[in-house]
Every structure is written in structure tokens, then in C-alpha cells.
């Protein structure tokens, strides 16, 4: 009974391994912070967790190997009991895995809290969270069993070096190899999402290999070959997951539609839910431009953010824009410039037409550029807002074709409103509230 008590007290002292939790938590938090984007997008929260495992895994593996080496000389105490020789190893793996998972949960809670505080968008991928946990447990198991197989002082350092090289040998988005746990992911752009099948394959890969390692060690120490079939099944699952990741070709994301967030006055402006903070500035920047283009073929009452791969057009009263996801300074002005550039006809050539640039500066509220004919510039500058809008209606075809010249400004001595009325055009109408679309913020 005294020997059994010594063994039980030894196993109880294994709980001291929980001191590793703060260390792993600090490492995981620092690693997740490097990948966590300012824009709260749930896909990027999962990416931050998965990328954190690339740093957290080698540390956990090294701690597990160090524990195995440190406790290996005390195995004779466990041999004094009637328990299976694999019991102590499985108990150690349970404690080490629990310590690593507690730190992983702490990092997960922090990342989720940060995402919730922001204007979060998208949906959390539970498979992604489980995939990171599976990869972390795999590191613990591999590190501990390596320490058991090679109980030397240098084993922990070698395990840390090997797992660090394994994690570093991945370049996001280059090859399917980068998707093997611990996977490396790029930041997920808006209007895309992580592919669930990739996350499922990663979880299966880590779980299958972890199971095979544990059962293989148990079979080795117990000499019971009935574990061969479960090991074969676990390895088959790992191979199947590997083939699935190979078929993905390194593509971990797929396009996805997102229900936009909109404001409907005085224009309808719609953006990705993660960028709802951009609405006030976009409305303020788009309203003057929409008023100046009112009555032309490029008139619009709606501005919509489109994915980066979608073309920029002004069609049927809808102006499409692209936004940078970080909303860096000047994003609203850049979006309005995109609308202006999308009005160019295919006949526009380089070098740019300076007279068109003069009109663009007025449309965008910029300082007017220098033009070859100073008289035309003075003429345009002397007109009021109403006269400029009427003039643009008459000369919009030349403006779109980048064919404006000094004669277009010289021949406008009479008020353009007179020409507009003669050609059947009316005076510029006031920009009114767009049709309500049933969406709002």
C-alpha cells in the first residue's frame, strides 16, 4: 500500500504541469495578436487562432518532451503497481493536453471578446476552432512520445527546433502543403470565407495522426497487437484528409455573398457589415458627386461596395465602389474617384485629357489642375454650380470619351440652361430621397 501511495502522490504532483498554462497563454495571445485584423471579421478571428497554433504548438511540444524526459527515471515506481505500463503515459498525456487546451481556450476567449467588441461580421467557424485545438494536442502527443523514446537532455530543444521548422515551412496560399496542421492562413478578405471542407480535413488529419501515435505507443509497451486495426483506421483517415487537402490546391477560401448594411438618406449607401463605420463618410462624400451628375447618363442614387474582383461601373442608378478593409485615411475620396474613373469610355487614351481632369476636380471637390488654355479654366471657374451642372449635361458625351477641348468652354458664353431648355432638357432637379429598399442601419 505504501508503494501505491507513492505512485498516487507522484501522479498528483503532475498537476504542477499546469504552471505551463500561463506560459502557453502568453505565447498564444501574442501570436494571435499578430494575425488579428482591426476589422472584426469572424473568419479572421479563426485565422488568428490557427496562426497562433504555429507558435503555440512548438512551445507545447517542447514542454511535453521536457516533462517526459524529466519523469522517465521514475517509471520504476509505476511498475510496482498492477496497472498497465501505458496508464501512466496516458495520464501524463491527459494532463499535458488539458494544460495546452486551457491556454488555447484562454486565447480563444480573448480573440472572441475582441471580435465581439468590434462591429463583427460573418460567422464563427467551430470547425476552425476545433482544428486549432487538434493541431495543438498533436504537438503535445508528438513531443511527449519523442521524450519517452529518447530521454536525453537535448530532446526538448530538438523537439522545439523540429516543430518550429515544421510550422515555418509553410507559405500561406502557395501550396496545399501549407494547409497541413499547423496550417498557415492569409488574412481572409471581405466577401470571402474559409472553406469548411478544408477545416474538416485539417481536424481529421490531426485527430487521425494523434490517435495513431497514441495507439502505436500503447501497442509497443503492452505488446498487444489487437491495436493494429484501430491504428490502420486512424492512418487511413489521415491519408484521406491529406488527399482532401491536396485536392484543394492550397485554396482555403471561397467567395461568399454578404447581406449589406445600408443607409437610405440622402443617398442609399450599402457596404459590407464589417465596414458599417464607413457609412457616414461615404454618404457625405457621395452626395455632392451624385448631385453634380444628376440629369446625366451617369446619374446615381445608390452606392454599393463590391468585392475587389468585381468591376466598377455606374449603371441603372447604382455606382459600384471598392473599399480598403482597413478604412485608411482618404478611403471615401478614393471611392468617389473610382466612380469618376468608371465613367471613362473605352475610347479614352493616354496621356490623360487635362480638360476632363478639370471637370473631375470640380466633381470631386479637388483643386483644379493646370490646363493648356488658361482662358478655358477661368471661364469654367467663373460659372456657378447650376451652370456647371447644365454644361456637363450638354457635354457629357465628350467628357466620358475624354474628348473635351478648349472650344467646349469657349462656346458656352450663353447660359447653358438656355441650351438645355432648347434641347429639351430641364434645369437640374434637386436630389431627392431614393426609393426605400427596406434596408437600413
Short mmCIF file of C-alpha atoms in Angstrom, two decimals:
data_model
loop_
_atom_site.label_atom_id
_atom_site.label_comp_id
_atom_site.label_asym_id
_atom_site.label_seq_id
_atom_site.Cartn_x
_atom_site.Cartn_y
_atom_site.Cartn_z
CA UNK A 1 0.00 0.00 0.00
CA UNK A 2 2.90 2.35 0.71
CA UNK A 3 4.22 1.85 -2.84
CA UNK A 4 0.78 2.52 -4.28
CA UNK A 5 0.55 5.68 -2.19
CA UNK A 6 3.90 6.86 -3.53
CA UNK A 7 2.68 6.33 -7.08
CA UNK A 8 -0.57 8.19 -6.42
CA UNK A 9 1.30 11.09 -4.85
CA UNK A 10 3.63 11.14 -7.86
CA UNK A 11 0.68 11.31 -10.24
CA UNK A 12 -0.89 14.04 -8.12
CA UNK A 13 2.23 16.13 -8.47
CA UNK A 14 1.72 16.04 -12.22
CA UNK A 15 -0.78 18.81 -11.70
CA UNK A 16 2.23 21.09 -11.31
CA UNK A 17 2.37 20.94 -15.09
CA UNK A 18 -0.49 23.44 -15.08
CA UNK A 19 2.11 26.12 -14.47
CA UNK A 20 2.65 25.79 -18.20
CA UNK A 21 -0.79 27.33 -18.78
CA UNK A 22 0.33 30.96 -18.21
CA UNK A 23 3.37 30.45 -20.45
CA UNK A 24 1.34 28.96 -23.27
CA UNK A 25 -1.39 31.58 -22.85
CA UNK A 26 1.09 34.44 -23.17
CA UNK A 27 2.69 32.87 -26.26
CA UNK A 28 -0.67 32.15 -27.87
CA UNK A 29 -2.06 35.61 -27.15
CA UNK A 30 1.00 37.32 -28.62
CA UNK A 31 0.83 35.12 -31.72
CA UNK A 32 -2.90 35.70 -32.20
CA UNK A 33 -2.44 39.46 -31.86
CA UNK A 34 -0.08 39.40 -34.85
CA UNK A 35 -2.80 37.94 -37.07
CA UNK A 36 -5.89 39.63 -35.66
CA UNK A 37 -7.06 42.36 -38.03
CA UNK A 38 -8.60 45.66 -36.94
CA UNK A 39 -11.72 44.82 -38.94
CA UNK A 40 -13.83 42.40 -36.89
CA UNK A 41 -14.45 39.55 -39.33
CA UNK A 42 -15.12 36.16 -37.77
CA UNK A 43 -13.10 34.38 -40.44
CA UNK A 44 -10.05 36.41 -39.47
CA UNK A 45 -10.66 35.59 -35.80
CA UNK A 46 -10.40 31.90 -36.72
CA UNK A 47 -7.31 32.61 -38.82
CA UNK A 48 -5.71 34.35 -35.84
CA UNK A 49 -6.31 31.26 -33.69
CA UNK A 50 -4.94 28.87 -36.31
CA UNK A 51 -1.88 31.02 -36.88
CA UNK A 52 -1.34 31.20 -33.12
CA UNK A 53 -1.02 27.40 -33.03
CA UNK A 54 2.04 27.70 -35.27
CA UNK A 55 3.77 29.43 -32.35
CA UNK A 56 1.94 27.74 -29.53
CA UNK A 57 2.47 24.20 -30.86
CA UNK A 58 6.31 24.11 -30.75
CA UNK A 59 6.33 25.52 -27.21
CA UNK A 60 3.76 22.95 -26.06
CA UNK A 61 5.70 20.15 -27.77
CA UNK A 62 8.95 21.20 -26.12
CA UNK A 63 7.32 21.37 -22.67
CA UNK A 64 5.80 17.92 -23.20
CA UNK A 65 9.15 16.48 -24.27
CA UNK A 66 10.87 18.06 -21.27
CA UNK A 67 8.24 16.54 -18.95
CA UNK A 68 8.70 13.09 -20.50
CA UNK A 69 12.48 13.24 -20.11
CA UNK A 70 12.23 14.55 -16.54
CA UNK A 71 9.80 11.86 -15.38
CA UNK A 72 11.27 8.90 -17.31
CA UNK A 73 13.63 7.78 -14.50
CA UNK A 74 10.66 7.41 -12.13
CA UNK A 75 8.88 4.78 -14.22
CA UNK A 76 10.02 2.05 -11.90
CA UNK A 77 7.56 3.34 -9.28
CA UNK A 78 4.67 2.76 -11.63
CA UNK A 79 5.91 -0.74 -12.34
CA UNK A 80 5.29 -1.60 -8.69
CA UNK A 81 1.53 -1.49 -9.23
CA UNK A 82 -0.74 -3.80 -11.17
CA UNK A 83 -1.68 -1.06 -13.59
CA UNK A 84 -0.84 -1.30 -17.27
CA UNK A 85 2.52 0.27 -18.14
CA UNK A 86 0.66 2.54 -20.55
CA UNK A 87 -1.58 4.01 -17.84
CA UNK A 88 0.98 6.48 -16.50
CA UNK A 89 1.82 7.68 -20.01
CA UNK A 90 -1.82 8.19 -20.87
CA UNK A 91 -2.34 10.09 -17.62
CA UNK A 92 0.60 12.37 -18.44
CA UNK A 93 -0.76 12.97 -21.93
CA UNK A 94 -4.15 13.82 -20.46
CA UNK A 95 -2.66 16.39 -18.09
CA UNK A 96 -0.38 17.92 -20.72
CA UNK A 97 -3.15 18.10 -23.29
CA UNK A 98 -5.51 19.64 -20.74
CA UNK A 99 -2.92 22.29 -19.84
CA UNK A 100 -2.38 23.14 -23.51
CA UNK A 101 -6.11 23.27 -24.21
CA UNK A 102 -6.76 25.52 -21.21
CA UNK A 103 -4.30 28.04 -22.63
CA UNK A 104 -5.86 27.64 -26.08
CA UNK A 105 -9.32 28.30 -24.64
CA UNK A 106 -7.99 31.41 -22.88
CA UNK A 107 -6.61 32.72 -26.17
CA UNK A 108 -9.86 31.84 -27.92
CA UNK A 109 -11.92 33.72 -25.35
CA UNK A 110 -9.71 36.78 -25.78
CA UNK A 111 -9.95 36.73 -29.59
CA UNK A 112 -13.73 36.22 -29.49
CA UNK A 113 -14.13 39.06 -26.98
CA UNK A 114 -12.14 41.44 -29.19
CA UNK A 115 -14.26 40.45 -32.20
CA UNK A 116 -17.49 40.95 -30.29
CA UNK A 117 -16.44 44.40 -29.09
CA UNK A 118 -15.96 45.47 -32.69
CA UNK A 119 -18.74 45.55 -35.27
CA UNK A 120 -18.37 41.85 -36.01
CA UNK A 121 -19.43 40.35 -39.32
CA UNK A 122 -19.61 36.90 -40.83
CA UNK A 123 -19.99 33.69 -38.86
CA UNK A 124 -17.69 31.86 -36.48
CA UNK A 125 -16.39 28.53 -37.81
CA UNK A 126 -16.47 25.96 -34.98
CA UNK A 127 -14.50 23.56 -37.19
CA UNK A 128 -11.71 26.13 -37.35
CA UNK A 129 -11.53 26.38 -33.56
CA UNK A 130 -11.52 22.58 -33.22
CA UNK A 131 -8.91 22.26 -35.94
CA UNK A 132 -6.54 24.51 -33.99
CA UNK A 133 -7.16 22.53 -30.81
CA UNK A 134 -6.49 19.25 -32.63
CA UNK A 135 -3.20 20.54 -34.03
CA UNK A 136 -2.13 21.69 -30.56
CA UNK A 137 -2.89 18.30 -28.99
CA UNK A 138 -0.95 16.62 -31.81
CA UNK A 139 2.10 18.70 -30.89
CA UNK A 140 1.77 17.69 -27.23
CA UNK A 141 1.48 13.99 -28.07
CA UNK A 142 4.35 14.03 -30.56
CA UNK A 143 6.60 15.96 -28.19
CA UNK A 144 5.85 13.75 -25.18
CA UNK A 145 6.29 10.45 -27.01
CA UNK A 146 9.55 11.71 -28.51
CA UNK A 147 10.76 12.45 -24.98
CA UNK A 148 9.76 8.95 -23.90
CA UNK A 149 11.55 7.35 -26.83
CA UNK A 150 14.73 9.48 -26.46
CA UNK A 151 15.10 10.51 -22.80
CA UNK A 152 18.03 12.88 -23.22
CA UNK A 153 18.53 16.43 -22.03
CA UNK A 154 18.73 17.77 -25.56
CA UNK A 155 15.46 16.14 -26.64
CA UNK A 156 13.24 19.08 -25.65
CA UNK A 157 15.42 21.53 -27.59
CA UNK A 158 15.47 19.24 -30.63
CA UNK A 159 11.70 18.82 -30.47
CA UNK A 160 11.25 22.59 -30.31
CA UNK A 161 13.57 23.08 -33.30
CA UNK A 162 11.89 20.36 -35.36
CA UNK A 163 8.33 21.53 -34.69
CA UNK A 164 9.33 25.15 -35.30
CA UNK A 165 10.80 24.21 -38.69
CA UNK A 166 7.66 22.21 -39.48
CA UNK A 167 5.50 25.24 -38.67
CA UNK A 168 7.76 27.68 -40.51
CA UNK A 169 7.89 25.60 -43.69
CA UNK A 170 4.55 26.99 -44.78
CA UNK A 171 3.76 29.94 -47.00
CA UNK A 172 0.06 30.89 -46.94
CA UNK A 173 -1.80 30.33 -50.18
CA UNK A 174 1.17 28.93 -52.14
CA UNK A 175 0.67 25.18 -51.91
CA UNK A 176 -1.61 22.61 -50.33
CA UNK A 177 1.33 21.76 -48.09
CA UNK A 178 0.69 24.97 -46.14
CA UNK A 179 -2.74 23.62 -45.11
CA UNK A 180 -1.31 20.69 -43.15
CA UNK A 181 -1.58 21.37 -39.38
CA UNK A 182 -0.45 23.71 -38.04
CA UNK A 183 -1.86 25.47 -41.09
CA UNK A 184 -0.79 28.91 -42.29
CA UNK A 185 -3.54 31.23 -43.50
CA UNK A 186 -3.54 34.66 -45.06
CA UNK A 187 -5.97 37.28 -43.88
CA UNK A 188 -9.42 36.47 -45.23
CA UNK A 189 -10.69 39.29 -47.42
CA UNK A 190 -14.24 40.58 -47.20
CA UNK A 191 -16.78 38.81 -49.42
CA UNK A 192 -14.83 35.55 -48.96
CA UNK A 193 -14.95 32.89 -46.27
CA UNK A 194 -12.98 29.88 -45.10
CA UNK A 195 -13.92 26.63 -46.81
CA UNK A 196 -15.49 24.26 -44.23
CA UNK A 197 -14.18 21.17 -46.02
CA UNK A 198 -10.59 22.37 -45.60
CA UNK A 199 -11.12 22.88 -41.87
CA UNK A 200 -12.75 19.44 -41.58
CA UNK A 201 -9.81 17.80 -43.37
CA UNK A 202 -7.35 19.54 -41.04
CA UNK A 203 -9.24 18.35 -37.97
CA UNK A 204 -9.40 14.79 -39.34
CA UNK A 205 -5.68 14.87 -40.19
CA UNK A 206 -4.66 15.96 -36.69
CA UNK A 207 -7.07 13.60 -34.92
CA UNK A 208 -6.08 10.61 -37.05
CA UNK A 209 -2.35 11.12 -36.59
CA UNK A 210 -2.73 11.76 -32.85
CA UNK A 211 -4.77 8.58 -32.43
CA UNK A 212 -2.24 6.56 -34.43
CA UNK A 213 0.67 7.83 -32.31
CA UNK A 214 -1.05 7.07 -29.00
CA UNK A 215 -2.27 3.62 -30.03
CA UNK A 216 1.10 2.81 -31.55
CA UNK A 217 2.86 3.61 -28.30
CA UNK A 218 0.34 1.62 -26.26
CA UNK A 219 0.79 -1.36 -28.56
CA UNK A 220 4.57 -1.08 -28.22
CA UNK A 221 4.61 -1.06 -24.42
CA UNK A 222 1.84 -3.65 -23.93
CA UNK A 223 2.75 -5.95 -26.84
CA UNK A 224 -0.94 -6.29 -27.67
CA UNK A 225 -1.37 -6.36 -31.42
CA UNK A 226 -5.12 -6.00 -31.31
CA UNK A 227 -4.44 -2.27 -31.66
CA UNK A 228 -3.24 -2.80 -35.24
CA UNK A 229 -6.70 -2.41 -36.77
CA UNK A 230 -7.53 0.88 -34.97
CA UNK A 231 -4.10 2.22 -35.94
CA UNK A 232 -4.73 1.33 -39.59
CA UNK A 233 -8.12 3.08 -39.47
CA UNK A 234 -6.58 6.20 -37.91
CA UNK A 235 -3.81 6.30 -40.52
CA UNK A 236 -6.37 5.78 -43.30
CA UNK A 237 -8.30 8.79 -42.00
CA UNK A 238 -5.08 10.83 -42.02
CA UNK A 239 -4.28 9.78 -45.59
CA UNK A 240 -7.83 10.59 -46.73
CA UNK A 241 -7.60 14.05 -45.14
CA UNK A 242 -4.22 14.59 -46.80
CA UNK A 243 -5.70 13.79 -50.20
CA UNK A 244 -8.57 16.19 -49.47
CA UNK A 245 -6.15 19.00 -48.65
CA UNK A 246 -4.15 18.16 -51.78
CA UNK A 247 -7.27 18.43 -53.93
CA UNK A 248 -7.93 21.88 -52.51
CA UNK A 249 -4.69 23.05 -54.16
CA UNK A 250 -3.90 25.44 -51.32
CA UNK A 251 -7.14 27.38 -51.75
CA UNK A 252 -8.62 27.80 -48.29
CA UNK A 253 -11.21 30.49 -49.07
CA UNK A 254 -14.23 30.76 -51.30
CA UNK A 255 -16.40 33.74 -52.36
CA UNK A 256 -19.48 34.35 -50.27
CA UNK A 257 -22.33 36.83 -50.51
CA UNK A 258 -22.92 39.12 -47.55
CA UNK A 259 -26.12 40.94 -46.65
CA UNK A 260 -25.09 44.60 -46.88
CA UNK A 261 -25.65 47.27 -44.28
CA UNK A 262 -27.31 50.36 -45.78
CA UNK A 263 -28.35 53.91 -45.04
CA UNK A 264 -31.05 55.45 -47.18
CA UNK A 265 -30.78 59.20 -46.83
CA UNK A 266 -29.99 61.33 -48.77
CA UNK A 267 -28.48 58.52 -50.85
CA UNK A 268 -28.67 54.77 -50.44
CA UNK A 269 -25.16 53.63 -49.50
CA UNK A 270 -24.52 49.94 -48.83
CA UNK A 271 -21.32 48.34 -47.54
CA UNK A 272 -20.13 45.05 -46.10
CA UNK A 273 -21.34 44.64 -42.50
CA UNK A 274 -17.75 44.75 -41.22
CA UNK A 275 -17.35 48.27 -42.65
CA UNK A 276 -20.54 49.85 -41.34
CA UNK A 277 -18.44 52.61 -39.75
CA UNK A 278 -17.70 53.88 -43.27
CA UNK A 279 -21.32 54.80 -44.00
CA UNK A 280 -21.35 58.41 -42.69
CA UNK A 281 -18.24 59.48 -44.59
CA UNK A 282 -19.30 57.73 -47.77
CA UNK A 283 -22.68 59.44 -47.71
CA UNK A 284 -21.04 62.82 -47.10
CA UNK A 285 -18.63 62.28 -50.00
CA UNK A 286 -21.11 60.76 -52.45
CA UNK A 287 -23.95 63.26 -52.05
CA UNK A 288 -22.22 66.22 -53.82
CA UNK A 289 -20.99 63.96 -56.61
CA UNK A 290 -24.45 62.46 -57.14
CA UNK A 291 -25.98 65.95 -57.24
CA UNK A 292 -23.49 67.12 -59.89
CA UNK A 293 -24.07 64.05 -62.07
CA UNK A 294 -27.83 64.30 -61.70
CA UNK A 295 -29.53 64.50 -65.09
CA UNK A 296 -26.62 62.86 -66.95
CA UNK A 297 -26.43 59.23 -68.12
CA UNK A 298 -24.17 58.63 -65.09
CA UNK A 299 -26.72 59.78 -62.52
CA UNK A 300 -26.90 57.50 -59.49
CA UNK A 301 -28.86 57.36 -56.25
CA UNK A 302 -27.21 54.25 -54.79
CA UNK A 303 -23.60 53.47 -53.90
CA UNK A 304 -22.71 49.83 -53.29
CA UNK A 305 -19.47 48.28 -52.14
CA UNK A 306 -18.44 45.40 -54.37
CA UNK A 307 -15.79 42.68 -53.93
CA UNK A 308 -12.30 43.51 -55.13
CA UNK A 309 -12.71 41.24 -58.16
CA UNK A 310 -15.99 42.83 -59.31
CA UNK A 311 -15.84 45.56 -61.98
CA UNK A 312 -16.52 49.19 -61.12
CA UNK A 313 -19.50 50.58 -63.01
CA UNK A 314 -22.19 53.21 -62.82
CA UNK A 315 -25.29 51.58 -64.21
CA UNK A 316 -29.04 51.86 -63.65
CA UNK A 317 -28.54 54.42 -60.91
CA UNK A 318 -26.09 52.26 -58.95
CA UNK A 319 -22.43 53.21 -58.52
CA UNK A 320 -20.11 50.37 -57.51
CA UNK A 321 -17.02 51.05 -55.43
CA UNK A 322 -14.21 49.13 -53.76
CA UNK A 323 -13.14 49.90 -50.19
CA UNK A 324 -9.92 49.03 -48.44
CA UNK A 325 -10.71 46.87 -45.45
CA UNK A 326 -8.65 48.90 -43.02
CA UNK A 327 -10.52 52.13 -43.89
CA UNK A 328 -7.27 54.03 -44.10
CA UNK A 329 -7.47 57.84 -44.30
CA UNK A 330 -8.98 59.10 -47.54
CA UNK A 331 -10.99 55.98 -48.30
CA UNK A 332 -14.15 57.96 -49.09
CA UNK A 333 -12.32 60.25 -51.52
CA UNK A 334 -10.76 57.24 -53.21
CA UNK A 335 -14.18 55.64 -53.60
CA UNK A 336 -15.54 58.77 -55.29
CA UNK A 337 -12.50 58.83 -57.57
CA UNK A 338 -13.34 55.26 -58.56
CA UNK A 339 -16.80 56.41 -59.63
CA UNK A 340 -15.25 59.19 -61.68
CA UNK A 341 -12.80 56.80 -63.33
CA UNK A 342 -15.54 54.30 -64.10
CA UNK A 343 -17.23 56.96 -66.25
CA UNK A 344 -14.40 56.82 -68.77
CA UNK A 345 -15.27 55.44 -72.17
CA UNK A 346 -13.19 52.78 -73.90
CA UNK A 347 -12.05 55.47 -76.34
CA UNK A 348 -10.09 57.29 -73.63
CA UNK A 349 -6.37 57.18 -74.32
CA UNK A 350 -3.18 58.30 -72.66
CA UNK A 351 -1.90 60.85 -71.89
CA UNK A 352 -4.91 61.88 -69.77
CA UNK A 353 -7.14 64.66 -71.02
CA UNK A 354 -6.44 67.72 -68.86
CA UNK A 355 -9.80 69.31 -69.59
CA UNK A 356 -11.55 66.20 -68.34
CA UNK A 357 -9.34 66.41 -65.25
CA UNK A 358 -10.59 69.96 -64.77
CA UNK A 359 -14.17 68.71 -64.68
CA UNK A 360 -13.19 65.78 -62.45
CA UNK A 361 -11.68 68.17 -59.94
CA UNK A 362 -14.98 70.02 -59.74
CA UNK A 363 -16.98 66.78 -59.44
CA UNK A 364 -14.75 65.52 -56.63
CA UNK A 365 -14.24 68.83 -54.87
CA UNK A 366 -10.48 68.89 -55.56
CA UNK A 367 -8.28 71.80 -56.52
CA UNK A 368 -8.45 72.45 -60.29
CA UNK A 369 -5.39 71.31 -62.25
CA UNK A 370 -3.49 73.43 -64.75
CA UNK A 371 -4.78 73.18 -68.33
CA UNK A 372 -3.12 74.33 -71.59
CA UNK A 373 -5.77 77.00 -72.15
CA UNK A 374 -5.92 79.25 -69.10
CA UNK A 375 -8.86 81.12 -70.60
CA UNK A 376 -10.97 77.93 -70.60
CA UNK A 377 -10.03 77.30 -66.98
CA UNK A 378 -11.03 80.86 -65.99
CA UNK A 379 -14.26 80.52 -67.91
CA UNK A 380 -15.17 77.29 -66.12
CA UNK A 381 -14.15 78.72 -62.76
CA UNK A 382 -16.40 81.74 -63.24
CA UNK A 383 -19.54 79.65 -63.61
CA UNK A 384 -21.82 78.87 -60.71
CA UNK A 385 -22.78 75.39 -59.59
CA UNK A 386 -26.07 75.33 -61.52
CA UNK A 387 -24.44 76.46 -64.77
CA UNK A 388 -21.68 73.83 -64.47
CA UNK A 389 -24.22 71.07 -63.99
CA UNK A 390 -26.20 72.15 -67.06
CA UNK A 391 -22.98 72.43 -69.08
CA UNK A 392 -21.99 68.89 -68.07
CA UNK A 393 -25.34 67.59 -69.31
CA UNK A 394 -24.66 69.06 -72.74
CA UNK A 395 -21.04 67.88 -72.92
CA UNK A 396 -21.26 64.59 -71.06
CA UNK A 397 -20.53 62.51 -74.17
CA UNK A 398 -17.27 64.35 -74.76
CA UNK A 399 -16.49 64.18 -71.05
CA UNK A 400 -16.94 60.40 -71.00
CA UNK A 401 -14.88 59.97 -74.17
CA UNK A 402 -12.08 62.17 -72.79
CA UNK A 403 -12.60 64.42 -75.83
CA UNK A 404 -13.12 67.78 -74.10
CA UNK A 405 -11.20 70.70 -75.57
CA UNK A 406 -10.96 74.45 -75.06
CA UNK A 407 -13.71 75.06 -77.64
CA UNK A 408 -16.19 73.26 -75.37
CA UNK A 409 -15.66 76.01 -72.80
CA UNK A 410 -15.33 78.97 -75.18
CA UNK A 411 -18.65 78.32 -76.97
CA UNK A 412 -20.58 78.40 -73.71
CA UNK A 413 -20.90 82.17 -73.48
CA UNK A 414 -24.67 81.95 -73.27
CA UNK A 415 -26.05 80.36 -70.15
CA UNK A 416 -26.01 76.59 -70.60
CA UNK A 417 -29.50 76.47 -69.16
CA UNK A 418 -30.72 78.13 -72.39
CA UNK A 419 -29.15 75.37 -74.49
CA UNK A 420 -30.54 72.77 -72.14
CA UNK A 421 -34.08 74.11 -72.47
CA UNK A 422 -33.72 74.36 -76.23
CA UNK A 423 -32.60 70.71 -76.45
CA UNK A 424 -35.48 69.53 -74.34
CA UNK A 425 -33.54 69.28 -71.08
CA UNK A 426 -34.79 70.70 -67.85
CA UNK A 427 -32.94 72.51 -65.15
CA UNK A 428 -31.09 70.31 -62.68
CA UNK A 429 -33.56 68.68 -60.40
CA UNK A 430 -32.87 68.53 -56.71
CA UNK A 431 -31.54 65.26 -55.37
CA UNK A 432 -34.39 63.63 -53.52
CA UNK A 433 -34.62 60.69 -51.24
CA UNK A 434 -34.03 57.43 -53.11
CA UNK A 435 -36.53 54.66 -53.19
CA UNK A 436 -36.62 52.88 -49.85
CA UNK A 437 -35.16 49.39 -50.22
CA UNK A 438 -36.21 48.06 -46.90
CA UNK A 439 -32.65 48.05 -45.59
CA UNK A 440 -31.21 50.35 -43.04
CA UNK A 441 -28.63 50.76 -40.36
#
